[in-house]
GROMACS .gro file of C-alpha atoms in nm:
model
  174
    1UNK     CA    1  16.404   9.169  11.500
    2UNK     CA    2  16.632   9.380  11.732
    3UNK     CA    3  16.592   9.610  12.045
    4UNK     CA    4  16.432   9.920  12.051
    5UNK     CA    5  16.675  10.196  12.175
    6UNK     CA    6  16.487  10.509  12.089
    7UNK     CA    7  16.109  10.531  12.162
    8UNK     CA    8  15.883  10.836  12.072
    9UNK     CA    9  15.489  10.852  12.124
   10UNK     CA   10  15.273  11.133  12.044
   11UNK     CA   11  14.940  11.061  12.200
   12UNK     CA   12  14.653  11.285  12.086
   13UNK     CA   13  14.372  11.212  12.302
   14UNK     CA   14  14.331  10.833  12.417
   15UNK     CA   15  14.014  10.783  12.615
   16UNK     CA   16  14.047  10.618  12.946
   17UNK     CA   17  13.692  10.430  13.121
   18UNK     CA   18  13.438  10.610  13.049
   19UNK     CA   19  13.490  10.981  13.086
   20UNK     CA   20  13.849  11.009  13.100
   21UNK     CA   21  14.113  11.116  12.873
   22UNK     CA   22  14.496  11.127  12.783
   23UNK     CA   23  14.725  11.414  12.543
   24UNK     CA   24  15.093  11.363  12.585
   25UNK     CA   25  15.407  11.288  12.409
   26UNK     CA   26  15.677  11.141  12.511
   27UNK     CA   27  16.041  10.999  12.416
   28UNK     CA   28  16.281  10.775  12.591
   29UNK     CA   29  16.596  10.700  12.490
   30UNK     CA   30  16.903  10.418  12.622
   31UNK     CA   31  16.603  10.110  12.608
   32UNK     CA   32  16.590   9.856  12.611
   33UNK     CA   33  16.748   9.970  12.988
   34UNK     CA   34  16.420  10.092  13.105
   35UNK     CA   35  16.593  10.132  13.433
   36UNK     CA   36  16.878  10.353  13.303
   37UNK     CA   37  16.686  10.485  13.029
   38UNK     CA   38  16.630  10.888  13.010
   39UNK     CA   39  16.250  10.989  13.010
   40UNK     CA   40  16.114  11.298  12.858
   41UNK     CA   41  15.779  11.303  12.903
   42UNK     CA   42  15.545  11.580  12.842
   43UNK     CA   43  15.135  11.540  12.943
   44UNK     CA   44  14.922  11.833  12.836
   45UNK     CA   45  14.605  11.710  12.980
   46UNK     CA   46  14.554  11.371  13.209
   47UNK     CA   47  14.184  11.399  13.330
   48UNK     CA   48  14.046  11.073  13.514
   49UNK     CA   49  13.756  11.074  13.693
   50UNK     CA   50  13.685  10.852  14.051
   51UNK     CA   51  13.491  10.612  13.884
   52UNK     CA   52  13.777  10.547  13.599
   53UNK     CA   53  14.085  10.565  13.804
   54UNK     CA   54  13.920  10.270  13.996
   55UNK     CA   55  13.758  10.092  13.750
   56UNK     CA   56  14.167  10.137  13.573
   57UNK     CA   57  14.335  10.023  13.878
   58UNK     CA   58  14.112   9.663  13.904
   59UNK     CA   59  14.219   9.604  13.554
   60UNK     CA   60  14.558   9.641  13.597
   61UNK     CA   61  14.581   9.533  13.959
   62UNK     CA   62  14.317   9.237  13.896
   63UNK     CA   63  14.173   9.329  14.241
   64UNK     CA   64  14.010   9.594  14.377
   65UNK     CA   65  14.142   9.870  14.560
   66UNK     CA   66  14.152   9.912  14.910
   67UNK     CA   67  13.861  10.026  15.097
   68UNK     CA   68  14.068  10.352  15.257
   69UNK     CA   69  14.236  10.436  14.870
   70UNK     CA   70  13.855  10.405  14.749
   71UNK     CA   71  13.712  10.681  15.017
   72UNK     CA   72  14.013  10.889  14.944
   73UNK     CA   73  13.932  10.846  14.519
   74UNK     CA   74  13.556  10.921  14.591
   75UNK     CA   75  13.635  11.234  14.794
   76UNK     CA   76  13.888  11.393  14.520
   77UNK     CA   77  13.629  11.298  14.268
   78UNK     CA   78  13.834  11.362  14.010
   79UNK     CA   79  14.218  11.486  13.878
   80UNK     CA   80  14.313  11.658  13.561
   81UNK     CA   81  14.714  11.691  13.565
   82UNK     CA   82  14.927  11.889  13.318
   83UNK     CA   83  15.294  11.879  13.398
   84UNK     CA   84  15.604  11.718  13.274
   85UNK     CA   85  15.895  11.421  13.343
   86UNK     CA   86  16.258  11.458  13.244
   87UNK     CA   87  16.534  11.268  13.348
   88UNK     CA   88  16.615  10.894  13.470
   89UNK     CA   89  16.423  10.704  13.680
   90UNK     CA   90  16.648  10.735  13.942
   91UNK     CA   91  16.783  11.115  13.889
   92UNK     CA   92  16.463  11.338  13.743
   93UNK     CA   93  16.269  11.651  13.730
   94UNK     CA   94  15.922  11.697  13.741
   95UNK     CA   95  15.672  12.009  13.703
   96UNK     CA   96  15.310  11.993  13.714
   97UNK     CA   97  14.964  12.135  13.765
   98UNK     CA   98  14.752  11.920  13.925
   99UNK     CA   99  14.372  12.044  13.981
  100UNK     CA  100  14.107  11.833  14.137
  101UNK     CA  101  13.773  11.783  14.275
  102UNK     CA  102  13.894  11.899  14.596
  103UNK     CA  103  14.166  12.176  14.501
  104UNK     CA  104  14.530  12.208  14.332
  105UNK     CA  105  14.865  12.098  14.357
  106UNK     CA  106  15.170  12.289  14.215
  107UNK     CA  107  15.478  12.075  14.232
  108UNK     CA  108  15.831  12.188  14.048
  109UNK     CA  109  16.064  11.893  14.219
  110UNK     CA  110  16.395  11.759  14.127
  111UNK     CA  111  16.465  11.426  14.295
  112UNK     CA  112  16.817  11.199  14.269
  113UNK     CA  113  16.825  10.830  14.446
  114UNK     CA  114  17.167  10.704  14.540
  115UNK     CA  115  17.308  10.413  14.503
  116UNK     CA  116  17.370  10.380  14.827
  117UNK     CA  117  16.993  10.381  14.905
  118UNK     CA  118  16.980  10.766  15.009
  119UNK     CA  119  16.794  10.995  14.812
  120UNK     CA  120  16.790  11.408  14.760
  121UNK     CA  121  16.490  11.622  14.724
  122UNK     CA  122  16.488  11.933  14.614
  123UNK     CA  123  16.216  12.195  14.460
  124UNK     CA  124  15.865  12.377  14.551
  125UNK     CA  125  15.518  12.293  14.630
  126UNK     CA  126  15.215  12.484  14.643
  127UNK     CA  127  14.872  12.416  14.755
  128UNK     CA  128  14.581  12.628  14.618
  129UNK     CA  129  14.228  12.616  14.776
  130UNK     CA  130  14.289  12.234  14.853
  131UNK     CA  131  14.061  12.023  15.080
  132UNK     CA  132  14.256  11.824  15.277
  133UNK     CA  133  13.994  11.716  15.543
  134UNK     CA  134  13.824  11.608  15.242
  135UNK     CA  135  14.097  11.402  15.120
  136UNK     CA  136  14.161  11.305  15.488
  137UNK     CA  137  13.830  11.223  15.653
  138UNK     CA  138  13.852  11.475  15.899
  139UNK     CA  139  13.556  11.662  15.904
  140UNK     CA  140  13.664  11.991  16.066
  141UNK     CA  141  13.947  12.028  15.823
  142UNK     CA  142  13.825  12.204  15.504
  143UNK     CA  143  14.033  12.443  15.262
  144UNK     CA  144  14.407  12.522  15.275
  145UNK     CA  145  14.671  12.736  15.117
  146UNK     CA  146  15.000  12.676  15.143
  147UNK     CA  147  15.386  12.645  14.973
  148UNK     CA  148  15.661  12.511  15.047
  149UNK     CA  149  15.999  12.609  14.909
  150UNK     CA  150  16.321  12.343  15.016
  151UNK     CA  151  16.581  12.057  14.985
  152UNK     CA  152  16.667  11.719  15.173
  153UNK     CA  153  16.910  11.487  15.126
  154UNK     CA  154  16.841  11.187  15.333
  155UNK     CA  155  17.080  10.913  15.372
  156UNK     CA  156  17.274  10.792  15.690
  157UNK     CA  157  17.207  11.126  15.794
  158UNK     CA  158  16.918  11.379  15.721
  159UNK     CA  159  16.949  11.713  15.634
  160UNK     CA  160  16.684  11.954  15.573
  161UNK     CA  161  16.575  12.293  15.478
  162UNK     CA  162  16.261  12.441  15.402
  163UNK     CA  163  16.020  12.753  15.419
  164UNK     CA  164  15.643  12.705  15.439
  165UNK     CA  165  15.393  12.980  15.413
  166UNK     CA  166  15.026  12.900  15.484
  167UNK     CA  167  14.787  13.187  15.358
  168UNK     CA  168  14.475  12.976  15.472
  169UNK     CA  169  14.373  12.678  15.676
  170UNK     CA  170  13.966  12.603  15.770
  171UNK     CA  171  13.903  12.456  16.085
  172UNK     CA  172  13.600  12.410  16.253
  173UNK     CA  173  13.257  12.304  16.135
  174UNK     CA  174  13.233  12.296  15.733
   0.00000   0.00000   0.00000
């Protein structure tokens, strides 16, 4: 009988649906505050295919998904992310991989709500090969390549600043 206060999980390979799979460990600490608890959360492979993420997402949901979010899940096809969590839910850092059926995501963000209902973002992004008119629906969109490297802090005021570099964008018939 009693609270848990310290939580570790070492997961070594959970299978998901059919065809996908889980290997992560994580620990949180301050519970049973999930809200103000501190996450540390490391996943070295997270691989879920269209079919399972929506099969997953009924389950959990207990209805289906919409019919735009199930296009969008077909067209990616499927994800495998590798990346990690650290920090509060409101005040955290994350860095992953994520590579998909239509291209990859590099993301190394550090993001801090406010009380007051404002929130700061701050880190770097990087597209590589990704299909976005895939992901999109637009047909004459294929391929890009881009990163982004910046901050915001939005609040009663915004205030941003970035630099983008795009190596490659497709346009035109695919």
């Amino acid at each position: 009988e009693g609270y848990v206060r310290d939580f570790t999980a070492e997961i070594g390979g959970v299978s998901l649906g059919n065809d996908s799979r889980l290997v992560a460990d994580a620990h949180i600490t301050g519970l049973p505050d999930w809200r103000n608890a501190y996450y540390d959360v490391d996943i070295a492979e997270s691989f879920v295919t269209a079919a399972d993420a929506t099969y997953l997402a009924k389950e959990v949901s207990r209805r289906e998904l919409p019919a735009k979010v199930q296009d969008i899940v077909r067209g990616v096809n499927w994800v495998d992310v590798k990346g990690s969590y650290e920090g509060t839910l409101a005040d955290f850092h994350v860095d992953g991989d994520v590579r998909s059926g239509v291209g990859g995501v590099d993301a190394n963000v550090k993001i801090r709500r406010h009380t007051s209902g404002g929130v700061d973002v701050k880190g770097d992004v990087a597209t590589r090969n990704l299909n976005v008119g895939r992901v999109l629906n637009i047909p004459k969109l294929g391929r890009v390549d881009a990163s982004v490297v910046g901050e915001t802090s939005i609040g009663e005021s915004i205030y941003a600043k970035a630099t983008a570099e795009i190596a490659k964008v497709e346009y035109g018939a695919q």
